[in-house]
XYZ file of C-alpha atoms in Angstrom:
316
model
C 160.312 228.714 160.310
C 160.998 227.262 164.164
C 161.182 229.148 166.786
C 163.627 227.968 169.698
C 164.606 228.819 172.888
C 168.135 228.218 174.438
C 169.929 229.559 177.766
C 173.770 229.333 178.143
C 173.866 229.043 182.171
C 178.027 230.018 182.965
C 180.790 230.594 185.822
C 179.289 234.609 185.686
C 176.113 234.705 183.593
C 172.725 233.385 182.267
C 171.644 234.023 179.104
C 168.589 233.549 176.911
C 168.290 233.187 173.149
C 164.766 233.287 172.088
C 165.266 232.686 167.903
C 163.368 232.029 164.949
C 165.061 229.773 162.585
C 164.361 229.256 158.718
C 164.992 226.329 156.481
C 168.765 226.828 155.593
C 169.546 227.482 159.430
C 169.944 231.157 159.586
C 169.007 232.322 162.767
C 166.866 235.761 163.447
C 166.721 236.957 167.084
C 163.714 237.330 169.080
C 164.945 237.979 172.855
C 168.302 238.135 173.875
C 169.207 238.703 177.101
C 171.851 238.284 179.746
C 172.001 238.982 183.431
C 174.944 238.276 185.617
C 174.666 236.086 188.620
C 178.181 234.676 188.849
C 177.221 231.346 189.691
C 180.739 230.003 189.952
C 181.285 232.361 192.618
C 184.036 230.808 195.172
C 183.164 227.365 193.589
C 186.799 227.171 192.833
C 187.533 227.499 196.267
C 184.670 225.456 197.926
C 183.623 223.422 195.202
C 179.434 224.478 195.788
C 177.551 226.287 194.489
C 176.188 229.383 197.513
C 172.977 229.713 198.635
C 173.057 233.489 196.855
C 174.387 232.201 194.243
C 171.546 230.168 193.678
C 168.795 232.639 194.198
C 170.234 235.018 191.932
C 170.319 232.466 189.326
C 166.337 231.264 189.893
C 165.436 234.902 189.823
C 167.112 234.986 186.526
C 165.373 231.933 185.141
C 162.316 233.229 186.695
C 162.322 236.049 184.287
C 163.250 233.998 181.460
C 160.291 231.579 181.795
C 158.202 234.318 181.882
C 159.681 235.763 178.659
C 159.604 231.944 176.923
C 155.698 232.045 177.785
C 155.095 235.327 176.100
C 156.877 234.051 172.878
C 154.950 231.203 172.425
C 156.653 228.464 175.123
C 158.643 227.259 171.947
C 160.842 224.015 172.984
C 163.768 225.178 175.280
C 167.163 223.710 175.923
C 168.894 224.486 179.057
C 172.540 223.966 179.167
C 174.812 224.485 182.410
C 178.844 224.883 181.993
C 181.784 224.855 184.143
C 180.420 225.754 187.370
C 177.816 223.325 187.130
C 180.610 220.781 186.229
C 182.608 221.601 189.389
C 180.080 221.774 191.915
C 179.035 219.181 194.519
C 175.612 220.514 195.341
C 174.714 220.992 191.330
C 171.600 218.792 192.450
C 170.040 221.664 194.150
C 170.827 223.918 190.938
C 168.884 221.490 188.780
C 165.660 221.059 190.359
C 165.780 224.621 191.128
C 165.565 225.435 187.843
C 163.424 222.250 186.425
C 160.581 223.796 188.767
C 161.422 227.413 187.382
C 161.368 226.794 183.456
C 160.134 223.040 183.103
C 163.147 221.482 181.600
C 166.385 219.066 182.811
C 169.113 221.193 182.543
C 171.996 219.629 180.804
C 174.981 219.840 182.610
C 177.416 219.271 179.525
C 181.094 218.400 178.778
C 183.464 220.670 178.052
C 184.189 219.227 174.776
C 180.411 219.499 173.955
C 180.493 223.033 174.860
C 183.665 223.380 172.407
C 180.973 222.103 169.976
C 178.472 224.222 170.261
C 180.685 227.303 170.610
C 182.072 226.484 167.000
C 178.730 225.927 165.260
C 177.296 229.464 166.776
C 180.558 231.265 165.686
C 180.647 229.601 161.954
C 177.062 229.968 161.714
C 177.427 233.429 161.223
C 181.254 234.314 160.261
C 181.348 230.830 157.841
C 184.918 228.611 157.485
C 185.955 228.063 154.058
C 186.822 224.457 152.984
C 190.872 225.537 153.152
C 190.730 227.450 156.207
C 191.007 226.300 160.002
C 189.413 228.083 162.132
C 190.059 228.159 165.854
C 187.709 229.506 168.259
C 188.362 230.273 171.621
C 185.360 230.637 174.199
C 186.369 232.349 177.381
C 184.230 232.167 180.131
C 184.000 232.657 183.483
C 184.936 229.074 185.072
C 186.797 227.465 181.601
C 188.330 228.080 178.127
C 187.257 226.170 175.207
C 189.780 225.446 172.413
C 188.199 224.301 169.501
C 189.411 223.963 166.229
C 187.553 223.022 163.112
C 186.871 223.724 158.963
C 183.870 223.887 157.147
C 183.152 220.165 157.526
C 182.826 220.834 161.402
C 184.826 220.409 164.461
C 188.577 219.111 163.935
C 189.802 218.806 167.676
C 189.135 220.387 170.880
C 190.006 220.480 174.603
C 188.260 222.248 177.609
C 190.596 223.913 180.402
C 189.827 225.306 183.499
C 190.713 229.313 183.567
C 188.489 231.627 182.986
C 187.681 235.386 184.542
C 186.074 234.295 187.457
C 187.885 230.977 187.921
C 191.244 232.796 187.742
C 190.152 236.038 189.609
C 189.613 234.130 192.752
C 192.515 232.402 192.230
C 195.452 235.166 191.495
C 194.336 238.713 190.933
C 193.403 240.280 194.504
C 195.057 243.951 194.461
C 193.404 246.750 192.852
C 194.975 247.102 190.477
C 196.512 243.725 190.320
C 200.378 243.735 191.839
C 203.113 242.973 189.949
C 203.531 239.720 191.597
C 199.640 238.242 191.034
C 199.387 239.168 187.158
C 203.186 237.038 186.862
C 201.975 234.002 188.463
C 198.701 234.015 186.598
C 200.215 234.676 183.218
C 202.196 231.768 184.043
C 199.437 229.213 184.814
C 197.897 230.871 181.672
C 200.802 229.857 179.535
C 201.021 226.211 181.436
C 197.795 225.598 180.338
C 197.324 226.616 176.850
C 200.352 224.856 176.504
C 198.594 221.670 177.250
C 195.504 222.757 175.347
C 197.697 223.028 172.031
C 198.441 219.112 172.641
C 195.178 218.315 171.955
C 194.322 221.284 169.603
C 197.556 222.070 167.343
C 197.837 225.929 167.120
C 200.260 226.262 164.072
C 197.711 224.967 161.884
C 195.363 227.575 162.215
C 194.536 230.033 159.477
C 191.936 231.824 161.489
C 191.614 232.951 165.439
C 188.087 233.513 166.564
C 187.082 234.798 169.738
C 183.796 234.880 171.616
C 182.062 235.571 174.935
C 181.852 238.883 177.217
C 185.682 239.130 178.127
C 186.710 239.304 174.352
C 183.970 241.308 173.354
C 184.880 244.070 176.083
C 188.393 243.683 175.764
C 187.572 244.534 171.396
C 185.383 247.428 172.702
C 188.013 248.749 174.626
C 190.373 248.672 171.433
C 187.412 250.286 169.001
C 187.167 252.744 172.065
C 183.256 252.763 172.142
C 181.136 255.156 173.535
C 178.806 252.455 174.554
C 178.179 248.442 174.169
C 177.324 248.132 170.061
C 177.139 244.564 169.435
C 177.733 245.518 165.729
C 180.473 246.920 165.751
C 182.150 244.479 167.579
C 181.087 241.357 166.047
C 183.305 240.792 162.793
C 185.946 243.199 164.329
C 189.699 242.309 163.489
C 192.152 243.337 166.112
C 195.858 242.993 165.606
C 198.290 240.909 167.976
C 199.875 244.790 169.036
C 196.022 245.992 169.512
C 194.906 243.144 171.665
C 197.951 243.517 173.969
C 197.656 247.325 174.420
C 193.690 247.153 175.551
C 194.561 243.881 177.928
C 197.058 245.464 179.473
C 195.392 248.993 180.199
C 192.162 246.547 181.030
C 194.640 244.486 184.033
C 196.248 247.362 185.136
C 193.701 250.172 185.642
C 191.719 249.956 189.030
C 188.094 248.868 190.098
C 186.844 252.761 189.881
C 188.287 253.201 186.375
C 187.093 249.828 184.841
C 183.498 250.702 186.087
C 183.322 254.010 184.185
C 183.885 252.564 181.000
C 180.789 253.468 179.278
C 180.802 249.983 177.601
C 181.595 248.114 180.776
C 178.913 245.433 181.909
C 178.715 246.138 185.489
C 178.820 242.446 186.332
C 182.262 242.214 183.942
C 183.836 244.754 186.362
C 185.980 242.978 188.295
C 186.868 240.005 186.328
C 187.622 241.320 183.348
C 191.430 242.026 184.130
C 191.238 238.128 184.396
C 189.578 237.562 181.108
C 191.699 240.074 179.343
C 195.306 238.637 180.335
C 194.140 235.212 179.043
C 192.756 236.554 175.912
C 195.975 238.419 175.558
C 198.260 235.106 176.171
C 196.059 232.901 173.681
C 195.800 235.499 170.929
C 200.233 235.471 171.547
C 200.248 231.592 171.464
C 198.703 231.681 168.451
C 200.683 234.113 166.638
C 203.919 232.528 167.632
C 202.657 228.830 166.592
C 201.776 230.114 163.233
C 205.122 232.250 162.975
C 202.880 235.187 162.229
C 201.073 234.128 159.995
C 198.133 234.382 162.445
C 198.598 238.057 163.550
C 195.297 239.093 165.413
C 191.963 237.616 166.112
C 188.139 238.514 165.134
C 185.360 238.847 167.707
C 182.605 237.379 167.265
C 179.025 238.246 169.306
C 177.945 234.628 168.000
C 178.582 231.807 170.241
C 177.739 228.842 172.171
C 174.048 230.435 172.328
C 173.228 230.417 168.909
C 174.636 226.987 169.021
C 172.411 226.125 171.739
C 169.637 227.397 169.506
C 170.604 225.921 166.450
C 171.005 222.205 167.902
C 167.297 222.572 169.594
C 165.698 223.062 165.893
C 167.832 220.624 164.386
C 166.283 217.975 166.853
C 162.756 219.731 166.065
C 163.029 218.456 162.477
């Protein structure tokens, strides 16, 4: 048994995985924890990372190296995403957090992030060897495509939308006019049209979805009465199901999104974002494979158990 530490550092949050890990790789949780700090926020615009910013992220890694020293300091890995990627200043970010927690952050590619998202999803849900299973990670600053089979990843590509990303960008009303949700929808489609160049859609057998906007937008569709990580990982939403809770998702306001009892106050006001581009791929999809792709499953295993999973596989 190893026991491993990994934080996902995003567009919107920071998560820890504290895990132990047996022999055959199956993965039993410790810690894990997530605290939004939208770190991505107005990168898109400015292309730096704010001072806030910043300082809500230490505080959060703060509390995580405190948490990583009370499980044993097992060996961490520290991996930054899209906003990292985009930013100008990320320099400050990582020696920020090398003097919090110890560790180089790694800001990585997006195709490495496509990686890791695939092995935490399979890890758990499993690919048999004639099924193709394409995973979709939707975070705050970019969507991972990446498609693969039991043998591992097949192709993948990285774009930049995601709920904060495309927040900024289009949806400003509350609710969202008319007008914004049309020209977002459209870049949407634009760019999972050039995704599907690199990662064809009409050969998949199975669409997997992870991260916090396609885990709400599932609880929304369940109709929860709170956040239950169980039953939303493994759920299987129809095509008809996942366009009914985007759309009442994108077109209720602020106050109503905020009183859903399974709404992550930091999830708020970007999920509208999250939930039209969830909405568009899970379409895409279904047309490519002429139906024979008709929903999606969510999956509450991701690029953090990936994260995890690569750190003992270097252990060994």
């Amino acid at each position: 048994m190893m026991r491993t530490a990994a934080i996902d550092c995003g567009t919107n949050s920071i998560r820890l995985l504290i895990a132990d890990i047996d022999e055959t790789g199956a993965l039993t949780d410790v810690e894990r924890l997530m605290r939004v700090v939208r770190l991505g926020e107005g990168v898109d615009a400015t292309g730096r990372l704010s001072d806030a910013a910043l300082a809500r992220t230490f505080t959060a890694a703060e509390e995580y190296a405190e948490l990583i020293v009370r499980h044993g300091s097992p060996a961490v890995r520290f991996v930054a995403t899209s906003a990292s990627r985009d930013a100008e200043n990320r320099e400050d970010f990582m020696s920020g957090i090398r003097a919090r927690l110890g560790v180089d952050p790694e800001v990585i590619s997006g195709a490495e992030e496509a990686a890791l998202s695939f092995t935490g999803a399979v890890s758990v849900l499993g690919a048999a060897e004639d099924e193709t299973v394409l995973v979709i990670d939707l975070g705050g600053g970019s969507t991972e495509f990446v498609a693969g089979d039991s043998s591992g990843v097949l192709a993948s590509r990285s774009m930049d939308m995601g709920c904060v990303r495309f927040t900024e960008r289009f949806l400003h009303g509350d609710p969202p006019t008319r007008a914004e949700i049309s020209a977002m929808e459209a870049e949407v489609r634009s760019l999972i049209a050039v995704a599907a160049a690199d990662v064809p859609l009409g050969t998949v057998t199975t669409l997997v979805g992870v991260a916090g906007s396609i885990t709400t937008v599932t609880a929304h569709a369940l109709k929860l009465t709170e956040y239950i990580p169980e039953r939303i990982h493994g759920a299987v939403l129809s095509t008809a199901e996942v366009q009914a809770a985007s759309a009442d998702l994108l077109h209720s306001d602020r106050a109503r999104r905020a009183s859903l009892p399974y709404m992550h106050p930091g999830r708020v006001d970007v999920i509208g974002a999250g939930a039209l581009i969830w909405k568009c791929i899970v379409e895409a999809v279904a047309e490519a494979t002429q139906g024979r792709v008709g929903g999606a499953t969510a999956s509450e295993h991701d690029i953090l158990d990936g994260i995890a999973l690569s750190v003992a596989r270097r252990g060994k």
